[in-house]
GROMACS .gro file of C-alpha atoms in nm:
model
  405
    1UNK     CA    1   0.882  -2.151   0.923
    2UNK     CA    2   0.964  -2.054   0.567
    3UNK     CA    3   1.320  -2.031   0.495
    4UNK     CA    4   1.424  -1.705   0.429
    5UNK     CA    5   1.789  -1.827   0.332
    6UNK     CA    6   1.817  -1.804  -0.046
    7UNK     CA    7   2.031  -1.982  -0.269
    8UNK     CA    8   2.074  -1.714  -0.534
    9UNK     CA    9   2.079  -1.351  -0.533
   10UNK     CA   10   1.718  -1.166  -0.508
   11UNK     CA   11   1.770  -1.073  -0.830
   12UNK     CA   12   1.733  -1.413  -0.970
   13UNK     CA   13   2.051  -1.578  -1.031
   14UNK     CA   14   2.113  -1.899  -0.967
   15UNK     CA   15   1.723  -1.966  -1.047
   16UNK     CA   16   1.557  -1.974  -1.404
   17UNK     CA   17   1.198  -1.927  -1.290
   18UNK     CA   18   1.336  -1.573  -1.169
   19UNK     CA   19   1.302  -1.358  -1.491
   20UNK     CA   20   1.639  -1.108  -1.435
   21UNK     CA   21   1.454  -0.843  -1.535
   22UNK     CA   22   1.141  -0.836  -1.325
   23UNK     CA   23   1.248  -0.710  -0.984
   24UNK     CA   24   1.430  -0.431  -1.153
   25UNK     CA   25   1.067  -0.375  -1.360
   26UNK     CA   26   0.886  -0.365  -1.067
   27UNK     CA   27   1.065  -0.096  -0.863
   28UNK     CA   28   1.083   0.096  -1.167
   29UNK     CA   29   0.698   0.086  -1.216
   30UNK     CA   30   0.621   0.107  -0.878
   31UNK     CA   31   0.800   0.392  -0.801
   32UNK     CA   32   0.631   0.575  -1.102
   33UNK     CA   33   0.285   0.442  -1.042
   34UNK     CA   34   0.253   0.525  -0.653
   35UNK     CA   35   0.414   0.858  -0.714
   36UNK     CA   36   0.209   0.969  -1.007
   37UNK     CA   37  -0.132   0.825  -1.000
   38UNK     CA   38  -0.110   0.889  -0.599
   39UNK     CA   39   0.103   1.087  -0.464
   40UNK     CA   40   0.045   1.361  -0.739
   41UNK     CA   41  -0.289   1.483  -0.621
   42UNK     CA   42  -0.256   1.556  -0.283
   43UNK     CA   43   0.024   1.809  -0.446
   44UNK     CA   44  -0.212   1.945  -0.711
   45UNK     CA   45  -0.576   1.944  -0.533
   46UNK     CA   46  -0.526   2.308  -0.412
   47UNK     CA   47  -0.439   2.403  -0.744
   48UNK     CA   48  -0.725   2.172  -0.886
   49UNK     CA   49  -0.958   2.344  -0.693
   50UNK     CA   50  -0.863   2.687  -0.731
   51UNK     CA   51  -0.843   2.673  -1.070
   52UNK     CA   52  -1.177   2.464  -1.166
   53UNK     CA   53  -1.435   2.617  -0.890
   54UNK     CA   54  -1.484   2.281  -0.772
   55UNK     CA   55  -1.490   2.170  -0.343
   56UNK     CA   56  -1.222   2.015  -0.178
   57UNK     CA   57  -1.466   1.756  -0.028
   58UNK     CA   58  -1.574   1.668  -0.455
   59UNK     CA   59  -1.226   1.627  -0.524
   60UNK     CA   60  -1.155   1.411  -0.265
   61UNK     CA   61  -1.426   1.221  -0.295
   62UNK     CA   62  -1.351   1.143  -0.601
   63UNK     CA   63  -0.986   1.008  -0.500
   64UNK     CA   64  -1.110   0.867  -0.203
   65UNK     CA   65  -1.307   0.662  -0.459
   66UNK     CA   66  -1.084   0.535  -0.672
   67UNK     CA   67  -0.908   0.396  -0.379
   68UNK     CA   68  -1.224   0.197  -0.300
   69UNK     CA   69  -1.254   0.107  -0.645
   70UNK     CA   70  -0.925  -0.038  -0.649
   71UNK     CA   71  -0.975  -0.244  -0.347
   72UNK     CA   72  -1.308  -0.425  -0.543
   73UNK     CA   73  -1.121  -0.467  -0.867
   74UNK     CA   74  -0.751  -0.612  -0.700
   75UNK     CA   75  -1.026  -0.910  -0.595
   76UNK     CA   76  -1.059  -0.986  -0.980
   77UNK     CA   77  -0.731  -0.866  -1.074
   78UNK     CA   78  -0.612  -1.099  -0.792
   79UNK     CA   79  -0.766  -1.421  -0.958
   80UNK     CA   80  -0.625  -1.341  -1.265
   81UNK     CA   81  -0.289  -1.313  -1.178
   82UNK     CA   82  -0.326  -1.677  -1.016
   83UNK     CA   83  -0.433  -1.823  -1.377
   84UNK     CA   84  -0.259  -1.636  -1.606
   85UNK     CA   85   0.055  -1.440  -1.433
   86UNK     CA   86   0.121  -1.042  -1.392
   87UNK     CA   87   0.225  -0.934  -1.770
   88UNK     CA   88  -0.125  -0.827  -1.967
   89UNK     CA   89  -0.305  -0.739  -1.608
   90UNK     CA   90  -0.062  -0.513  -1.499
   91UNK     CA   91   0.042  -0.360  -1.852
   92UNK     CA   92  -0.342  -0.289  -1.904
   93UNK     CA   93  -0.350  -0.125  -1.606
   94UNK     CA   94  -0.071   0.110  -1.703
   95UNK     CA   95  -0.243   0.141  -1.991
   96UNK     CA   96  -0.593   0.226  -1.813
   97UNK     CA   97  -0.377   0.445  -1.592
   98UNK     CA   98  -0.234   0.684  -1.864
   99UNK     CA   99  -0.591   0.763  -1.979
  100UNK     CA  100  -0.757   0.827  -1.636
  101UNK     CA  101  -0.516   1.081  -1.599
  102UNK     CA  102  -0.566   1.214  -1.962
  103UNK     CA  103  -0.944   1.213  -1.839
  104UNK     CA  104  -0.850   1.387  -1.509
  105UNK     CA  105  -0.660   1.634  -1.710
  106UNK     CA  106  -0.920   1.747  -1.955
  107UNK     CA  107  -1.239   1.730  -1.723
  108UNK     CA  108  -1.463   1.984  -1.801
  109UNK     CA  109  -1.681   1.943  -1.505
  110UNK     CA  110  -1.699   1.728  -1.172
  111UNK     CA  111  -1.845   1.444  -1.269
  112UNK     CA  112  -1.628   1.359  -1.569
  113UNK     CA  113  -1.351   1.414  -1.293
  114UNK     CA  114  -1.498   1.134  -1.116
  115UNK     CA  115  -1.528   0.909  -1.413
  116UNK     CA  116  -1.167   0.970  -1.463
  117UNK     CA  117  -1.058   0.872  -1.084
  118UNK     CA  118  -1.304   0.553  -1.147
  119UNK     CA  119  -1.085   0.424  -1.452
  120UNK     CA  120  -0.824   0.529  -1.238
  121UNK     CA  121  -0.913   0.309  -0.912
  122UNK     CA  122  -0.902   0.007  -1.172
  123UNK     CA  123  -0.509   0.102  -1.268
  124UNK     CA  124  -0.436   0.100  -0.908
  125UNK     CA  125  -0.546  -0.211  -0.855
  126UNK     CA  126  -0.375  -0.349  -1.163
  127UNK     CA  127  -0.021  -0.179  -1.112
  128UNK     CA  128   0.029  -0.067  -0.688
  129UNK     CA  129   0.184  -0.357  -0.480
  130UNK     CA  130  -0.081  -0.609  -0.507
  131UNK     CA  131  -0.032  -0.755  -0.816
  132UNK     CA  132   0.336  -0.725  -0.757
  133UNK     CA  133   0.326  -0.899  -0.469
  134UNK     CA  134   0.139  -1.184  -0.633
  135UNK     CA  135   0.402  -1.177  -0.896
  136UNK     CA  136   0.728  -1.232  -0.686
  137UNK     CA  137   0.570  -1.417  -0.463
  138UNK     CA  138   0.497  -1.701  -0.731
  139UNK     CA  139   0.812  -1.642  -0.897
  140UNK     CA  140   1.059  -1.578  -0.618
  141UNK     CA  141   0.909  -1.827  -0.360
  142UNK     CA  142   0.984  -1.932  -0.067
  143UNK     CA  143   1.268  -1.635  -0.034
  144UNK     CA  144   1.002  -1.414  -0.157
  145UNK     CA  145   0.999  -1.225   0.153
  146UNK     CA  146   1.387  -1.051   0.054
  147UNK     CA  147   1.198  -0.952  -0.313
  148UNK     CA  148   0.915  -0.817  -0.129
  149UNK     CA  149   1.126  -0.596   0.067
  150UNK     CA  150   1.331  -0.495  -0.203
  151UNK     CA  151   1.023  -0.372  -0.397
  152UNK     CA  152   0.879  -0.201  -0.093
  153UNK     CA  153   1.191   0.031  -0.019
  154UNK     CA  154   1.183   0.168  -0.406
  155UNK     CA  155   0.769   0.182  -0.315
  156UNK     CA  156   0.876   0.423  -0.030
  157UNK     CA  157   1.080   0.657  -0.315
  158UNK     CA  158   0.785   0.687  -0.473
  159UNK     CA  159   0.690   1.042  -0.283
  160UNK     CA  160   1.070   1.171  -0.226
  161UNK     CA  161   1.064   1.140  -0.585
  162UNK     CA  162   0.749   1.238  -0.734
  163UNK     CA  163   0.614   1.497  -0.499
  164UNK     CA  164   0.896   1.759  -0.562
  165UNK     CA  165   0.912   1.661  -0.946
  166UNK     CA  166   0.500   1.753  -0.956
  167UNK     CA  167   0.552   2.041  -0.712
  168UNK     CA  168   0.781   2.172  -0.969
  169UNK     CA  169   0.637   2.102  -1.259
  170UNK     CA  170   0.272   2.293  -1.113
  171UNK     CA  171   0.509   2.561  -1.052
  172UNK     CA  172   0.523   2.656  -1.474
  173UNK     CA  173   0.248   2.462  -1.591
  174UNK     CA  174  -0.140   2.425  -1.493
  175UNK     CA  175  -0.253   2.107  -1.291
  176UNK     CA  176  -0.431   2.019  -1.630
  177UNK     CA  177  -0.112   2.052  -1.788
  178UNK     CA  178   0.104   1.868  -1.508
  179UNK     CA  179  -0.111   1.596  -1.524
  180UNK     CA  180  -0.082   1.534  -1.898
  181UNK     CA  181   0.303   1.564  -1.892
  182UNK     CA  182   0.287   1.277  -1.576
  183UNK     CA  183   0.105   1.033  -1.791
  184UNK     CA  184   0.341   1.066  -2.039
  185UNK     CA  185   0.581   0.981  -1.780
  186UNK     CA  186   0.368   0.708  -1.676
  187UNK     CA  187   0.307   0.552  -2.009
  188UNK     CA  188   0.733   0.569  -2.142
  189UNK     CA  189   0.792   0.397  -1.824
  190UNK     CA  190   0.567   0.207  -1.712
  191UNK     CA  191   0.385   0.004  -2.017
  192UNK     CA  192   0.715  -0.112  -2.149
  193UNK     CA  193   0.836  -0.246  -1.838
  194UNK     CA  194   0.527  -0.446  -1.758
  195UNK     CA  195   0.505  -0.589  -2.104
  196UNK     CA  196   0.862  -0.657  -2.174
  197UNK     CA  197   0.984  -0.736  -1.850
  198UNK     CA  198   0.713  -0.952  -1.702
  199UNK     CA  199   0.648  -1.174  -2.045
  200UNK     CA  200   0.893  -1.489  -1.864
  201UNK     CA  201   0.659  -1.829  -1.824
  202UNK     CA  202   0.476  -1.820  -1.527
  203UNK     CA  203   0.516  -2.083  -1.317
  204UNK     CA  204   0.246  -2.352  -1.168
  205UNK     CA  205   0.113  -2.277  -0.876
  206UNK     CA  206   0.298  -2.529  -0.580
  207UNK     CA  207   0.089  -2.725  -0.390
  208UNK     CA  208  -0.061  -2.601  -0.030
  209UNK     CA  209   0.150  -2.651   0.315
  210UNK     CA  210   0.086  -2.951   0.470
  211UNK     CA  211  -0.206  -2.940   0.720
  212UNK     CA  212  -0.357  -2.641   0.520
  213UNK     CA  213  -0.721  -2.682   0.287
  214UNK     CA  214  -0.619  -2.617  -0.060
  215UNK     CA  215  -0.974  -2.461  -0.117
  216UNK     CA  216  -0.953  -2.065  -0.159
  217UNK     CA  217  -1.329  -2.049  -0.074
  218UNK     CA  218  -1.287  -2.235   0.249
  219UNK     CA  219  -1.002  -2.064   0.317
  220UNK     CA  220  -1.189  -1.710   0.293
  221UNK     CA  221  -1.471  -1.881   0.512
  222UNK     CA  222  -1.215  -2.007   0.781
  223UNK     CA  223  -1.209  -1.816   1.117
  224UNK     CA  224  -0.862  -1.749   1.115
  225UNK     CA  225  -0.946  -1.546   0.747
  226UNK     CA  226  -1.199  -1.330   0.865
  227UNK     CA  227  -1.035  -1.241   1.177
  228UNK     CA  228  -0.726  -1.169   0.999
  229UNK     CA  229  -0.921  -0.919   0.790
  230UNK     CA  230  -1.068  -0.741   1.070
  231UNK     CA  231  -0.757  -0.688   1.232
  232UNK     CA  232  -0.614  -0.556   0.935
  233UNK     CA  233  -0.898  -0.344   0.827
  234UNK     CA  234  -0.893  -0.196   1.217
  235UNK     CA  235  -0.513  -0.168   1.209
  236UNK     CA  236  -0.524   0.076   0.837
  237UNK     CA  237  -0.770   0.285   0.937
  238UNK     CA  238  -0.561   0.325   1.282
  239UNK     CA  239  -0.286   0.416   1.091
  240UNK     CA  240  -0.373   0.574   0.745
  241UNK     CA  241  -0.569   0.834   0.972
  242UNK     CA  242  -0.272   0.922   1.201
  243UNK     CA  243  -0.084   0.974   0.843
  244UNK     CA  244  -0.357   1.230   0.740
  245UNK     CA  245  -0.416   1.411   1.097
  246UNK     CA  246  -0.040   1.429   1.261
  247UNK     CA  247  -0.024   1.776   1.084
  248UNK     CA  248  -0.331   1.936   1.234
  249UNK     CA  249  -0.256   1.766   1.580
  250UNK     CA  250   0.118   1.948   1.616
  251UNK     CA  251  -0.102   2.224   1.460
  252UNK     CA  252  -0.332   2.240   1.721
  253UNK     CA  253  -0.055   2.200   2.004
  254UNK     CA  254   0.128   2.502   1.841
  255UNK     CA  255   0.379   2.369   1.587
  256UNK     CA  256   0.439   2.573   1.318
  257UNK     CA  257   0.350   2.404   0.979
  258UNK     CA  258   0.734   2.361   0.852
  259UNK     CA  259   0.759   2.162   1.218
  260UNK     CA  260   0.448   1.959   1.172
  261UNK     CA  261   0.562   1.906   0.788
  262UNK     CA  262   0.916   1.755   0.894
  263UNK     CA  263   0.767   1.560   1.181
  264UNK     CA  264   0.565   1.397   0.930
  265UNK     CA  265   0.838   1.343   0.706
  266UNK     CA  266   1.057   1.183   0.881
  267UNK     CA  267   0.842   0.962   0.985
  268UNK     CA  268   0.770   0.827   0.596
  269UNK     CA  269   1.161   0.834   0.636
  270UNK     CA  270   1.138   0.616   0.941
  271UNK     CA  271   0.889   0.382   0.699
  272UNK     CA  272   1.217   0.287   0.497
  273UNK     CA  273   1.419   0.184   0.801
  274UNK     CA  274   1.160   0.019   0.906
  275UNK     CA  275   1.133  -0.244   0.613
  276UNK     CA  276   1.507  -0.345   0.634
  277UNK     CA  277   1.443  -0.486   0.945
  278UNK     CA  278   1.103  -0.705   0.869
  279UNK     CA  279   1.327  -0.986   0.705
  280UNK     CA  280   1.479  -1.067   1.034
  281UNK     CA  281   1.201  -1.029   1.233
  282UNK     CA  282   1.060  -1.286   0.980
  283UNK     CA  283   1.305  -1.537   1.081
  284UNK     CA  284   1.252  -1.508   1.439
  285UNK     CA  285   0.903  -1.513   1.486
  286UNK     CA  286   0.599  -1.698   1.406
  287UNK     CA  287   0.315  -1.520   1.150
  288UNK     CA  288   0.039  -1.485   1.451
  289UNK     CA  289   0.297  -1.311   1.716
  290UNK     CA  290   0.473  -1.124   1.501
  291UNK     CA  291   0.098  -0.979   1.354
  292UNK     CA  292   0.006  -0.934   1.699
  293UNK     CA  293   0.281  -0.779   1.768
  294UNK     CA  294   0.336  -0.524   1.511
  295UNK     CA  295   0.010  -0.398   1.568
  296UNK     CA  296  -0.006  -0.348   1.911
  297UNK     CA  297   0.355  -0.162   1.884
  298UNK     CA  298   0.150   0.059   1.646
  299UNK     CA  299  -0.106   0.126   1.859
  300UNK     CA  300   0.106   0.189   2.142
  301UNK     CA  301   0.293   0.487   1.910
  302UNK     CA  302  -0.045   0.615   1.828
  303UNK     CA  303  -0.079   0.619   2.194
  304UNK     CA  304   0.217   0.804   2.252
  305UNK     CA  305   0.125   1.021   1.990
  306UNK     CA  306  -0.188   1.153   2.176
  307UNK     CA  307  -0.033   1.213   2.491
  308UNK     CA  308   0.313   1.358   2.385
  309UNK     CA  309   0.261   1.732   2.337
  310UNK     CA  310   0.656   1.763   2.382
  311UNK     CA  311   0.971   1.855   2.349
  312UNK     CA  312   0.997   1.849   1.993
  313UNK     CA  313   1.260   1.601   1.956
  314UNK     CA  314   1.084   1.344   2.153
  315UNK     CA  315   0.788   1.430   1.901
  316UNK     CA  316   0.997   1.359   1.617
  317UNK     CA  317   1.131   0.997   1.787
  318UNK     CA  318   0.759   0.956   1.825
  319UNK     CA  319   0.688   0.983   1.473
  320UNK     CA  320   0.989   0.806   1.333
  321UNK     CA  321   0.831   0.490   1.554
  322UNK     CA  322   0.530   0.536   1.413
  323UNK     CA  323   0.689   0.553   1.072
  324UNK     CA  324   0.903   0.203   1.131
  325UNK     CA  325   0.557  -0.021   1.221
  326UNK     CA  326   0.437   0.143   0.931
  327UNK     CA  327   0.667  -0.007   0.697
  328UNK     CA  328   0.687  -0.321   0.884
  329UNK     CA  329   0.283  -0.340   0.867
  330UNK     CA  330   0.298  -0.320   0.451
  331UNK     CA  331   0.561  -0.658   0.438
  332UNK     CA  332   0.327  -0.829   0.732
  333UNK     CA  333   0.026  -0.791   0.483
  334UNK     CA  334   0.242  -0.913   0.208
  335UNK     CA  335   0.367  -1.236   0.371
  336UNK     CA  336   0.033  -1.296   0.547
  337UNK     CA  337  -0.140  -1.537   0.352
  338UNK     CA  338   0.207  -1.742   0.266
  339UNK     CA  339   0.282  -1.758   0.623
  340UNK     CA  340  -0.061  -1.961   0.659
  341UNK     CA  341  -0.206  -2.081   0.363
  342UNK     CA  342   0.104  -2.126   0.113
  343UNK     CA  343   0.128  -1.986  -0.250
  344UNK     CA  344  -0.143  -2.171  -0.440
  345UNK     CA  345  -0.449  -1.907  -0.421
  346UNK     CA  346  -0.178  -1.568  -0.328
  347UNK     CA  347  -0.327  -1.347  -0.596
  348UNK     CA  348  -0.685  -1.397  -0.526
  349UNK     CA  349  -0.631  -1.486  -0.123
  350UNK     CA  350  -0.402  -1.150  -0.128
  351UNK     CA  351  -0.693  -0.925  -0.339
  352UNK     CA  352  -0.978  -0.999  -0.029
  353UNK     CA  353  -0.815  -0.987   0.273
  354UNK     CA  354  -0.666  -0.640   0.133
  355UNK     CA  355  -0.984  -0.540   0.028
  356UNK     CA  356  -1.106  -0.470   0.385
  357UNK     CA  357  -0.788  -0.229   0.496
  358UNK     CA  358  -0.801  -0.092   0.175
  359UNK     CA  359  -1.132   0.039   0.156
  360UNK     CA  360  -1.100   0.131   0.553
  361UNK     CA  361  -0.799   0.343   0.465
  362UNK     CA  362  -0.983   0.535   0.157
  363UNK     CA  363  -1.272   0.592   0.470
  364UNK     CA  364  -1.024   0.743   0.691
  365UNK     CA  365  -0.964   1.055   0.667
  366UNK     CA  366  -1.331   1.183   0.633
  367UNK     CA  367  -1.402   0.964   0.874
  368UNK     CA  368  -1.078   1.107   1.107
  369UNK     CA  369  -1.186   1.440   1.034
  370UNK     CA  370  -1.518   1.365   1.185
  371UNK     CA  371  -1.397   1.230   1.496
  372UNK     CA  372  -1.199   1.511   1.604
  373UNK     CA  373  -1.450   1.719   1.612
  374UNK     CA  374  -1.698   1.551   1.753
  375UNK     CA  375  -1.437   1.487   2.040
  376UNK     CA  376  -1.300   1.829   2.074
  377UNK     CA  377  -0.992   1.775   1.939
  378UNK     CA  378  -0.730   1.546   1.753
  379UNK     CA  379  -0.525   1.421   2.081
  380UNK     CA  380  -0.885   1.303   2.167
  381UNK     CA  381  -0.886   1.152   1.858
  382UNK     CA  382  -0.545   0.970   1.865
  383UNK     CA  383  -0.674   0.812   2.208
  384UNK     CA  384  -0.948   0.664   2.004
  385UNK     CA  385  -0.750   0.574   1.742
  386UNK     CA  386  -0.509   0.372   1.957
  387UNK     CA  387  -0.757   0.186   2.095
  388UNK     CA  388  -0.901   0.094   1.779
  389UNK     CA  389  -0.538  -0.033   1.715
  390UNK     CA  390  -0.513  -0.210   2.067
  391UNK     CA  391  -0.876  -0.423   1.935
  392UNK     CA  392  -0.674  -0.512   1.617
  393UNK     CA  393  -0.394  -0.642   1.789
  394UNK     CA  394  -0.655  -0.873   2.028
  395UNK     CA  395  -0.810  -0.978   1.721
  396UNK     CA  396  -0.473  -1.074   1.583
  397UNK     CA  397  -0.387  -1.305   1.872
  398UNK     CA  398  -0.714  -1.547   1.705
  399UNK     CA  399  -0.564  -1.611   1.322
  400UNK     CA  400  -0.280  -1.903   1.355
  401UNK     CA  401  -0.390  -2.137   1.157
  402UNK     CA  402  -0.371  -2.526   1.227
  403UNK     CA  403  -0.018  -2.675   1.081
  404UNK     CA  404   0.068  -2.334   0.944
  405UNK     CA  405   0.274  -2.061   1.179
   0.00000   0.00000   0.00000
């Protein structure tokens, strides 16, 4: 098993192939990427919509899009970062991200809302946690896993932060006007930090683990590859819809809305906690039971979920749980291919075995939505949900790999 022990500080010293100033970068960028170019519209789309005459479902759509976009372009992005290193992919795509939201700002009509949220799928994929992942795993390997961690927790700041600041701001300017003042944010912080901060040589890629093939494409066309994808794609669109439809279920079991709200809060809050604690779970198990496991301890929470209509504490514990595999389930797709296949092909390796729970998660919650009612209701649809986490977990159990963990 990789050795998680490091022999400088996460921040780089004691190492000169750890720029000082990248780990610092990244949670800075992160932070203001995820919080604007994300976490901003679910805070403005009742405004969008009131103000522009446009649907909910259009604008949506159109976000739901860009999150598929982004899981087809991080394959590209991916193989980039392999050859070349993170600095003029993921400043480009701060760049690309400043002007989808000037685009999104100033769209006269639907469609030229869309085109904005398809430019703006592209900065995702260029500047959210894949291509820093690729990034500190090359430079910070084989501790990576601490770096990972430690870019994840400032991730998970990213709607604490951002959601009351956009809130606020809607509250004395328009949403067209809100969105212009973010990507002003967005460009002062995040193009200098990707350019400056990420311009250190980038090192060679290290040769694969013993007992691995060094070939990406037979590594994609390996059993253990595909499986892992599946259970991955199964396991976000598990979770990503419980995110989007714990509200209406304590809704539906007679929560009030500021209940439902907090219950969901604190279980993002419980996503934090959760992260601390991957590290040592690292160093104790192997990468196919600890996959195995995390899942199925998500799907049991979903399960719990469904057939929990009370007290409200125990509701809350419930979703706190929930909130803690969550976190834990971001590092395990981070540290997945390097726990099997080594560092050589990350980016790339990484970009398409995302790509799957990516695109599942931008499906969810139309596809959640649906469900319910077609079942009668959303502890129906929890039931289903867990057991589409329960088939992840069985998949899980078939991707060790041979000589790897």
């Amino acid at each position: 098993m990789t050795d998680l022990h490091t022999r400088g500080a996460a921040t780089g010293a004691g190492d000169r192939s750890r720029p000082r100033a990248v780990l610092p970068a990244l949670c800075a960028t992160q932070i203001t990427s995820w919080g604007i170019v994300y976490y901003a519209f679910p805070v403005l789309n009742p405004q969008i919509t009131a103000d522009s005459g446009w649907s909910t479902g259009g604008t949506t759509a159109a976000f739901s899009l860009a999150l598929v976009v982004s899981a087809i372009a991080g394959i590209r992005v991916g193989r980039i970062i392999d050859h070349r290193g993170p600095r003029t992919v993921m400043t480009a795509g701060s760049v690309a991200g400043v002007l989808s939201l000037v685009i999104v700002a100033l769209a006269p009509s639907l469609p030229v809302f869309f085109a904005g949220w398809l430019l703006g799928g592209s900065a995702m994929a260029a500047t959210f946690y894949q291509p820093a992942f690729a990034a500190l795993t090359r430079w910070w390997a084989p501790d990576h896993v601490r770096a990972l961690t430690i870019v994840t927790l400032a991730g998970g700041l990213a709607s604490t932060v951002f959601a009351p600041l956009t809130a606020a701001l809607a509250d004395q300017l328009s949403w067209r006007e809100t969105y212009l003042a973010l990507a002003a944010i967005l460009a002062l912080v995040t193009i200098p930090a990707h350019a400056i901060a990420l311009k250190a040589p980038w090192p060679p890629a290290p040769p694969s683990s013993a007992g691995t093939d060094a070939s990406a494409r037979s590594i994609t066309r390996s059993r253990p590859f595909l499986l892992l994808a599946v259970a991955f794609a199964l396991s976000a669109f598990a979770m990503y819809a419980v995110v989007v439809t714990l509200v209406p279920l304590l809704l539906e079991r007679g929560y009030t809305t500021s209940q439902a709200a907090w219950a969901l809060g604190l279980g993002g809050a419980g996503q934090t906690l959760g992260r601390t604690l991957y590290a040592p779970l690292a160093r104790r198990t192997g990468a196919t039971v600890r996959t195995t496991t995390l899942i199925a301890l998500g799907a049991l929470t979903t399960a719990a979920l469904a057939v929990t209509p009370g007290p409200y504490g125990l509701v809350i514990a419930v979703s706190i749980a929930a909130g803690m595999l969550r976190g834990n389930l971001t590092l395990l797709q981070a540290t997945a291919i390097t726990d099997r296949w080594g560092t050589q092909h990350y980016g790339r390796l990484s970009a398409l075995l995302s790509a799957p729970a990516m695109t599942a998660s931008a499906l969810a919650p139309f596809a959640a939505a649906t469900i319910a009612v077609t079942l009668g209701g959303y502890p129906e649809l929890f039931g289903v949900l867990a057991g589409l986490g329960a088939a992840s977990a069985i998949v899980a159990t078939a991707t060790s790999v041979r000589g790897g963990k």
